[in-house]
Tab-separated table of N, CA, C and O in Angstrom:
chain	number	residue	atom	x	y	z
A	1	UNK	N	109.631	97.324	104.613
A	1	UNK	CA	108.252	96.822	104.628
A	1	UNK	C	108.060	95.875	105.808
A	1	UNK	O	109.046	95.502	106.445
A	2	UNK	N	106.762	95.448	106.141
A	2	UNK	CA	106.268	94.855	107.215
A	2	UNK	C	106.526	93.379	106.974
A	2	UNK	O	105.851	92.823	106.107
A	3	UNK	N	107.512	92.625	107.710
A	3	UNK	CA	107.836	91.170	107.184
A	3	UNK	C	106.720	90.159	107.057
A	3	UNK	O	105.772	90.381	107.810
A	4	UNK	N	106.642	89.358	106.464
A	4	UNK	CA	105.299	88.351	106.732
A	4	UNK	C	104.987	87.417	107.287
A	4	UNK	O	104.499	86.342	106.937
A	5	UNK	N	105.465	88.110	108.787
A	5	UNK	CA	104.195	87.168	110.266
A	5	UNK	C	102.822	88.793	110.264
A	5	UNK	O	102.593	89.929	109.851
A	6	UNK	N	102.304	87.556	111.146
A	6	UNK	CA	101.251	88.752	111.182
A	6	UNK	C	101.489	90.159	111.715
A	6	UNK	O	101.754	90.084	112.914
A	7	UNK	N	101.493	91.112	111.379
A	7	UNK	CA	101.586	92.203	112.562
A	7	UNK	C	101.083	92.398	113.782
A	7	UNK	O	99.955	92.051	114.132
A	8	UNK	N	101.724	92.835	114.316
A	8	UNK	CA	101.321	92.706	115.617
A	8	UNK	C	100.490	94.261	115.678
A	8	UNK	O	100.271	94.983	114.705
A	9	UNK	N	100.070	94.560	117.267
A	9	UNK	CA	99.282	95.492	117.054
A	9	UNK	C	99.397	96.946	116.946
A	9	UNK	O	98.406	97.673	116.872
A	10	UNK	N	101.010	97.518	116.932
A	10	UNK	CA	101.355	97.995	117.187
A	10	UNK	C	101.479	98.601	115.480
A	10	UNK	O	101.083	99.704	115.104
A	11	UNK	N	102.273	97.324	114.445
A	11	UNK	CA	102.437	97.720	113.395
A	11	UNK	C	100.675	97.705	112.476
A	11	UNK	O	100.433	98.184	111.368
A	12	UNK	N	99.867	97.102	113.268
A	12	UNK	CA	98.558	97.347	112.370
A	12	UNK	C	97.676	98.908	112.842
A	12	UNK	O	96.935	99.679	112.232
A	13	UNK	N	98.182	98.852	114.133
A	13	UNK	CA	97.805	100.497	113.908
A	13	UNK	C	98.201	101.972	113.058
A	13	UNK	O	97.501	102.919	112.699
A	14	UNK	N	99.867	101.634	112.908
A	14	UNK	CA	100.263	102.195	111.962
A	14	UNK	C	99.575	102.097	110.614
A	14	UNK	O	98.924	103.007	110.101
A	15	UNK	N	99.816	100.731	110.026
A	15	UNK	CA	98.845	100.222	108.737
A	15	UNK	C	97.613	101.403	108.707
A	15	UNK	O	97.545	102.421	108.018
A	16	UNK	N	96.670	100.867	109.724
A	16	UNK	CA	95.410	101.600	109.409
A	16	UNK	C	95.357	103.147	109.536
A	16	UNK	O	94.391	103.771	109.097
A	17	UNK	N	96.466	103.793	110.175
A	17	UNK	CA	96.574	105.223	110.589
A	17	UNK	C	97.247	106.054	109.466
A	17	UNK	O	96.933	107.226	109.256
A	18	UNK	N	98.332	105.283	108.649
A	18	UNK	CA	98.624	105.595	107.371
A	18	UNK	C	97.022	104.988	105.726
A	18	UNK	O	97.052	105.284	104.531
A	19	UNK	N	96.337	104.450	106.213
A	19	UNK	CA	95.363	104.510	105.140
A	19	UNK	C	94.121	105.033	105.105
A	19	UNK	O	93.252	104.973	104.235
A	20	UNK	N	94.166	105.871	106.801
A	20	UNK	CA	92.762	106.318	106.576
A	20	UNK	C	93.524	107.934	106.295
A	20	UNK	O	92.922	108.999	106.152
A	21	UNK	N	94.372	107.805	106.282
A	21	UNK	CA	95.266	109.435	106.168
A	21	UNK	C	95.097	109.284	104.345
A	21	UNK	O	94.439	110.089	103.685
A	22	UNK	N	95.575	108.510	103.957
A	22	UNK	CA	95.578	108.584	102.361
A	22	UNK	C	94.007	108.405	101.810
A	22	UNK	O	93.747	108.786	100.669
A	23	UNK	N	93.145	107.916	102.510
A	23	UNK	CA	91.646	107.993	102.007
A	23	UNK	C	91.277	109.193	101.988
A	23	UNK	O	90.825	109.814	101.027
A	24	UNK	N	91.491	109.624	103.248
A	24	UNK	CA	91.175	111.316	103.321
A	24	UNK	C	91.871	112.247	102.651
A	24	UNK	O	91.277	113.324	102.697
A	25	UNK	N	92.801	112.291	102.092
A	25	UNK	CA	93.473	112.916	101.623
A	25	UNK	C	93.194	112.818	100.147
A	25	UNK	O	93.193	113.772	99.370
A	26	UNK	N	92.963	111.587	99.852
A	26	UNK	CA	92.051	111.208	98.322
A	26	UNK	C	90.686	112.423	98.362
A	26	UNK	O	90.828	113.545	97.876
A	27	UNK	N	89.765	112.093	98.831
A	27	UNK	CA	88.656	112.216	99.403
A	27	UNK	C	88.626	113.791	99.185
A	27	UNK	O	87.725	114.485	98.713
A	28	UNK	N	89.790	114.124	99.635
A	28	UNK	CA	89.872	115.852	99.937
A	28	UNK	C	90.310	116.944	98.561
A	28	UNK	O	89.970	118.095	98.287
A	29	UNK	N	91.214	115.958	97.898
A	29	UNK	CA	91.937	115.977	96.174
A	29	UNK	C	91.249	115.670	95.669
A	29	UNK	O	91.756	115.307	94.608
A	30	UNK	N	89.714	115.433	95.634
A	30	UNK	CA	88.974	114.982	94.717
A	30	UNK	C	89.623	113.398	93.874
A	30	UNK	O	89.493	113.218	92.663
A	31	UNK	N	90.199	112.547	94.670
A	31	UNK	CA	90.844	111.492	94.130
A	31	UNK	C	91.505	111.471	92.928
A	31	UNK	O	91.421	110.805	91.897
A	32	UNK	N	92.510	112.808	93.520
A	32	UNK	CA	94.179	112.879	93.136
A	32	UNK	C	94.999	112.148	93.434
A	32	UNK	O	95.483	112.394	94.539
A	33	UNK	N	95.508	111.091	92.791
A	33	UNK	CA	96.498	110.388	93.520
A	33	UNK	C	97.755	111.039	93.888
A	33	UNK	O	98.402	110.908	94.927
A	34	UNK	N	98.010	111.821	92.777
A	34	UNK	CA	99.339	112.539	93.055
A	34	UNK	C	99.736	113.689	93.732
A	34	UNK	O	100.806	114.297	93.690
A	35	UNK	N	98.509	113.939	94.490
A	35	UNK	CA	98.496	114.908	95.077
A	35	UNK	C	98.645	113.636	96.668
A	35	UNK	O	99.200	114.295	97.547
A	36	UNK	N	98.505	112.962	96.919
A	36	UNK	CA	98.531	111.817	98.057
A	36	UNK	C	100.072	110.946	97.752
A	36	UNK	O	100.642	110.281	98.617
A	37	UNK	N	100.426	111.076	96.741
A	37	UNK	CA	101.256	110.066	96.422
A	37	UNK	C	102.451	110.161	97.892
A	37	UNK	O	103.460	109.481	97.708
A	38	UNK	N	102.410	110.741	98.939
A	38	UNK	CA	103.555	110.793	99.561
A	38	UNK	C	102.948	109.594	100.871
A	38	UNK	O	103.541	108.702	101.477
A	39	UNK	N	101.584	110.062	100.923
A	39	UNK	CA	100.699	108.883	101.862
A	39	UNK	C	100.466	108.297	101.514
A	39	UNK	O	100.245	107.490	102.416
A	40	UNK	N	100.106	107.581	100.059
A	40	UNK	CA	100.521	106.336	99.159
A	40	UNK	C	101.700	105.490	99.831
A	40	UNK	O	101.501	104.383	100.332
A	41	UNK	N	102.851	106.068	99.796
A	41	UNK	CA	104.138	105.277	100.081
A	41	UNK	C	104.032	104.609	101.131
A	41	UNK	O	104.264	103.417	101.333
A	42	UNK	N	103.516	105.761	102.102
A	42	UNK	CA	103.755	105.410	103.832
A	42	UNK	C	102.658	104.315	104.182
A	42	UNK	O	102.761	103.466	105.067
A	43	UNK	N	101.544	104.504	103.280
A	43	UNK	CA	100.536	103.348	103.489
A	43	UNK	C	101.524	102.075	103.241
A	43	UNK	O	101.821	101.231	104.086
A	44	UNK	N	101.897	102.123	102.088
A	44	UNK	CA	102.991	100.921	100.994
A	44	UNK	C	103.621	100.440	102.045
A	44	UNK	O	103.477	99.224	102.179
A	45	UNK	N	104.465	101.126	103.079
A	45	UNK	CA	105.559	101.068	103.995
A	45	UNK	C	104.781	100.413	104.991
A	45	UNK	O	104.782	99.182	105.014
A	46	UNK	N	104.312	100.875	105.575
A	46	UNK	CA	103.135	100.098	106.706
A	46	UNK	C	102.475	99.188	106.504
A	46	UNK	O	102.230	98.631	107.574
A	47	UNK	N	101.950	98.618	105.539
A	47	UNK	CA	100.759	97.613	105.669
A	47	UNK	C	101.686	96.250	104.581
A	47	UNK	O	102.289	96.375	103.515
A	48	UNK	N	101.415	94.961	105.497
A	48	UNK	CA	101.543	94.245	104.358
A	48	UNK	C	100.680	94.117	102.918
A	48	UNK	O	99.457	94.201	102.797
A	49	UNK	N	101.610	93.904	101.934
A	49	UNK	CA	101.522	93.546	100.562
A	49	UNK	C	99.358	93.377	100.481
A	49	UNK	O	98.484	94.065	99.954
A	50	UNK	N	99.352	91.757	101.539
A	50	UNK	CA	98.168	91.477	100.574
A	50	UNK	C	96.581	92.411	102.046
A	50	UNK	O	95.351	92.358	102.014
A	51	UNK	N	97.395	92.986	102.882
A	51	UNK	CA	96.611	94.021	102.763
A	51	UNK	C	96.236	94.977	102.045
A	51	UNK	O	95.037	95.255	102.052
A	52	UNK	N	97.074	95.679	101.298
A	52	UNK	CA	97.600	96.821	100.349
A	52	UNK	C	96.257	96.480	99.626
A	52	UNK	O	95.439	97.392	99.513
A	53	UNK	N	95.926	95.095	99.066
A	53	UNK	CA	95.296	94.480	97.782
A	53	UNK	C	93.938	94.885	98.590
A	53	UNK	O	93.105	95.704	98.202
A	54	UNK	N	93.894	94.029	99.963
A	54	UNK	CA	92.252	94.513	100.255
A	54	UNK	C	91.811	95.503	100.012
A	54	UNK	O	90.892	95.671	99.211
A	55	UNK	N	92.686	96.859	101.012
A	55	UNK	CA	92.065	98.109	100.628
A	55	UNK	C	91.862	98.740	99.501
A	55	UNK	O	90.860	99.378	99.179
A	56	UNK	N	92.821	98.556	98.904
A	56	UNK	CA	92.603	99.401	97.505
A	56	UNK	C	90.973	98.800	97.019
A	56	UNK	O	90.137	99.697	96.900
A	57	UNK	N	90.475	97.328	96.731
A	57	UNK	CA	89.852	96.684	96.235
A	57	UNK	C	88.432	97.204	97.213
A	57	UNK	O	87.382	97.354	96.587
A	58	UNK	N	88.426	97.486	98.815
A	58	UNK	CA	87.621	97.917	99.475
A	58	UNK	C	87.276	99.387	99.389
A	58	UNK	O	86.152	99.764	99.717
A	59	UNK	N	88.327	100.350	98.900
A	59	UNK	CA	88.412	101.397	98.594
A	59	UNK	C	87.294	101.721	97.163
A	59	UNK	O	86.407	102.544	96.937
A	60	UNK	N	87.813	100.770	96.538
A	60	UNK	CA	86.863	100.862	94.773
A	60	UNK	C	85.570	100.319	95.362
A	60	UNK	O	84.635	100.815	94.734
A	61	UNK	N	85.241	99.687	96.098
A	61	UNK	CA	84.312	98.850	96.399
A	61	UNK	C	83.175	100.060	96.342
A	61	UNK	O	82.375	100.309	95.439
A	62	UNK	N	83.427	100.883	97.915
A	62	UNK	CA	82.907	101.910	98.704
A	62	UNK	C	82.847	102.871	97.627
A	62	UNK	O	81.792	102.945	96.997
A	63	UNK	N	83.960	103.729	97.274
A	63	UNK	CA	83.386	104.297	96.378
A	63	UNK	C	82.307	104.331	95.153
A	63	UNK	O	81.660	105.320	94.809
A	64	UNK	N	82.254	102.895	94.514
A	64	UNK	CA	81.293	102.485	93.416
A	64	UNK	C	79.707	102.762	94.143
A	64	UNK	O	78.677	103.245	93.674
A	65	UNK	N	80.048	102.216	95.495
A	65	UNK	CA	78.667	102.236	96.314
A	65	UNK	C	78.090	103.632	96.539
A	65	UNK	O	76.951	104.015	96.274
A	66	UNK	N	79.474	104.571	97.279
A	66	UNK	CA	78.817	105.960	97.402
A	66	UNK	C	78.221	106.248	96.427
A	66	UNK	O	77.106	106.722	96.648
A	67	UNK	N	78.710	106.090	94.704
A	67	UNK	CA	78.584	106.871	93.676
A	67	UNK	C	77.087	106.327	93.335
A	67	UNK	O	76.334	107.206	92.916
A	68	UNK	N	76.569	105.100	93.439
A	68	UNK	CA	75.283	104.342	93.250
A	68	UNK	C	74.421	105.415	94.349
A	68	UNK	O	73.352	105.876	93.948
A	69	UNK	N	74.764	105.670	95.296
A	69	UNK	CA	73.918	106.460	96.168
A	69	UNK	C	73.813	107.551	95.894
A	69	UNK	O	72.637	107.824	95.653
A	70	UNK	N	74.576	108.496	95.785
A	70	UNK	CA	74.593	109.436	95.158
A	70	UNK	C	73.777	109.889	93.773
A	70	UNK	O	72.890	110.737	93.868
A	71	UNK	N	74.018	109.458	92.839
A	71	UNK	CA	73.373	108.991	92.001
A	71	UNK	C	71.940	108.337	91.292
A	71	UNK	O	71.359	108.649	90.252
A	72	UNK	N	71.642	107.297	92.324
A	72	UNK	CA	71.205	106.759	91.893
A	72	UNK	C	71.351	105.143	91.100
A	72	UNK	O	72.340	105.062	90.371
A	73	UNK	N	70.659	104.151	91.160
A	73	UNK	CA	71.007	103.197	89.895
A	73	UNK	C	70.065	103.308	89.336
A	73	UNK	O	69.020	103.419	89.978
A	74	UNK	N	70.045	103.325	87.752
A	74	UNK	CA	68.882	103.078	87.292
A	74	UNK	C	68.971	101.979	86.248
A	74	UNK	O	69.586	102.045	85.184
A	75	UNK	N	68.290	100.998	86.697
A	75	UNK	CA	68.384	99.727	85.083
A	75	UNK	C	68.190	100.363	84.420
A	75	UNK	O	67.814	101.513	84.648
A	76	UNK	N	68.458	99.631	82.804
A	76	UNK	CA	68.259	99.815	81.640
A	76	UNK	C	67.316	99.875	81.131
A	76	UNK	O	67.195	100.259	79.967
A	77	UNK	N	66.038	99.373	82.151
A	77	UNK	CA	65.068	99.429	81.005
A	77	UNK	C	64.205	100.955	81.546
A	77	UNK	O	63.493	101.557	80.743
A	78	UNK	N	64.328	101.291	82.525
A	78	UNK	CA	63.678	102.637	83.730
A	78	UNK	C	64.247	103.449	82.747
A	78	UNK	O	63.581	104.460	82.969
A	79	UNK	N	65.285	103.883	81.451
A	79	UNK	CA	65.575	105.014	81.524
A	79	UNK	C	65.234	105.886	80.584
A	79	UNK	O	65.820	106.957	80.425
A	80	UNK	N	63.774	105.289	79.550
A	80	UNK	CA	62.823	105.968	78.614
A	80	UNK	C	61.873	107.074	79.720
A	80	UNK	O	61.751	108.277	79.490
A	81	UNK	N	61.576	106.727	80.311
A	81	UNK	CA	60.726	107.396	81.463
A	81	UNK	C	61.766	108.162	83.080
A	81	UNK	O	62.730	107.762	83.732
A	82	UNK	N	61.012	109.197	83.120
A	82	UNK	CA	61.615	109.655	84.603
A	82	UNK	C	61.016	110.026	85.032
A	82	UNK	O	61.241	110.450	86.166
């Protein structure tokens, strides 16, 4: 794993080149993890720890958002009428 000074830029390109590979690869599995689980690791391997935490947390973020768009929001009280 990536020790904890900052990375330099060399190891944060890796970081980000192993997580946009496992987004897409989510993305593509219909958000299979286990079908990614091998770009899971390599993300794991590349990025420090409390990066790991952002993305995942930025990952749920974005998705909740696509799905609101997609979708729609509708309060609670809008949903006698359409």
């Amino acid at each position: 794993a990536v020790s904890m000074s900052a990375p330099n830029m060399e190891e944060r390109k890796a970081c980000w080149g192993a997580r946009d590979e496992l987004w897409e690869c989510l993305e593509r599995n219909n958000e299979d993890a286990a079908k990614c689980q091998h770009l899971r690791l390599s993300f794991e391997s590349k990025c420090p720890q409390q990066w790991i935490k952002y993305f995942d947390r930025r990952r749920d973020y974005l998705k909740y958002k696509k799905k609101l768009e997609n979708e729609g929001y509708s309060p609670p009280e809008t949903t006698g009428r359409s």
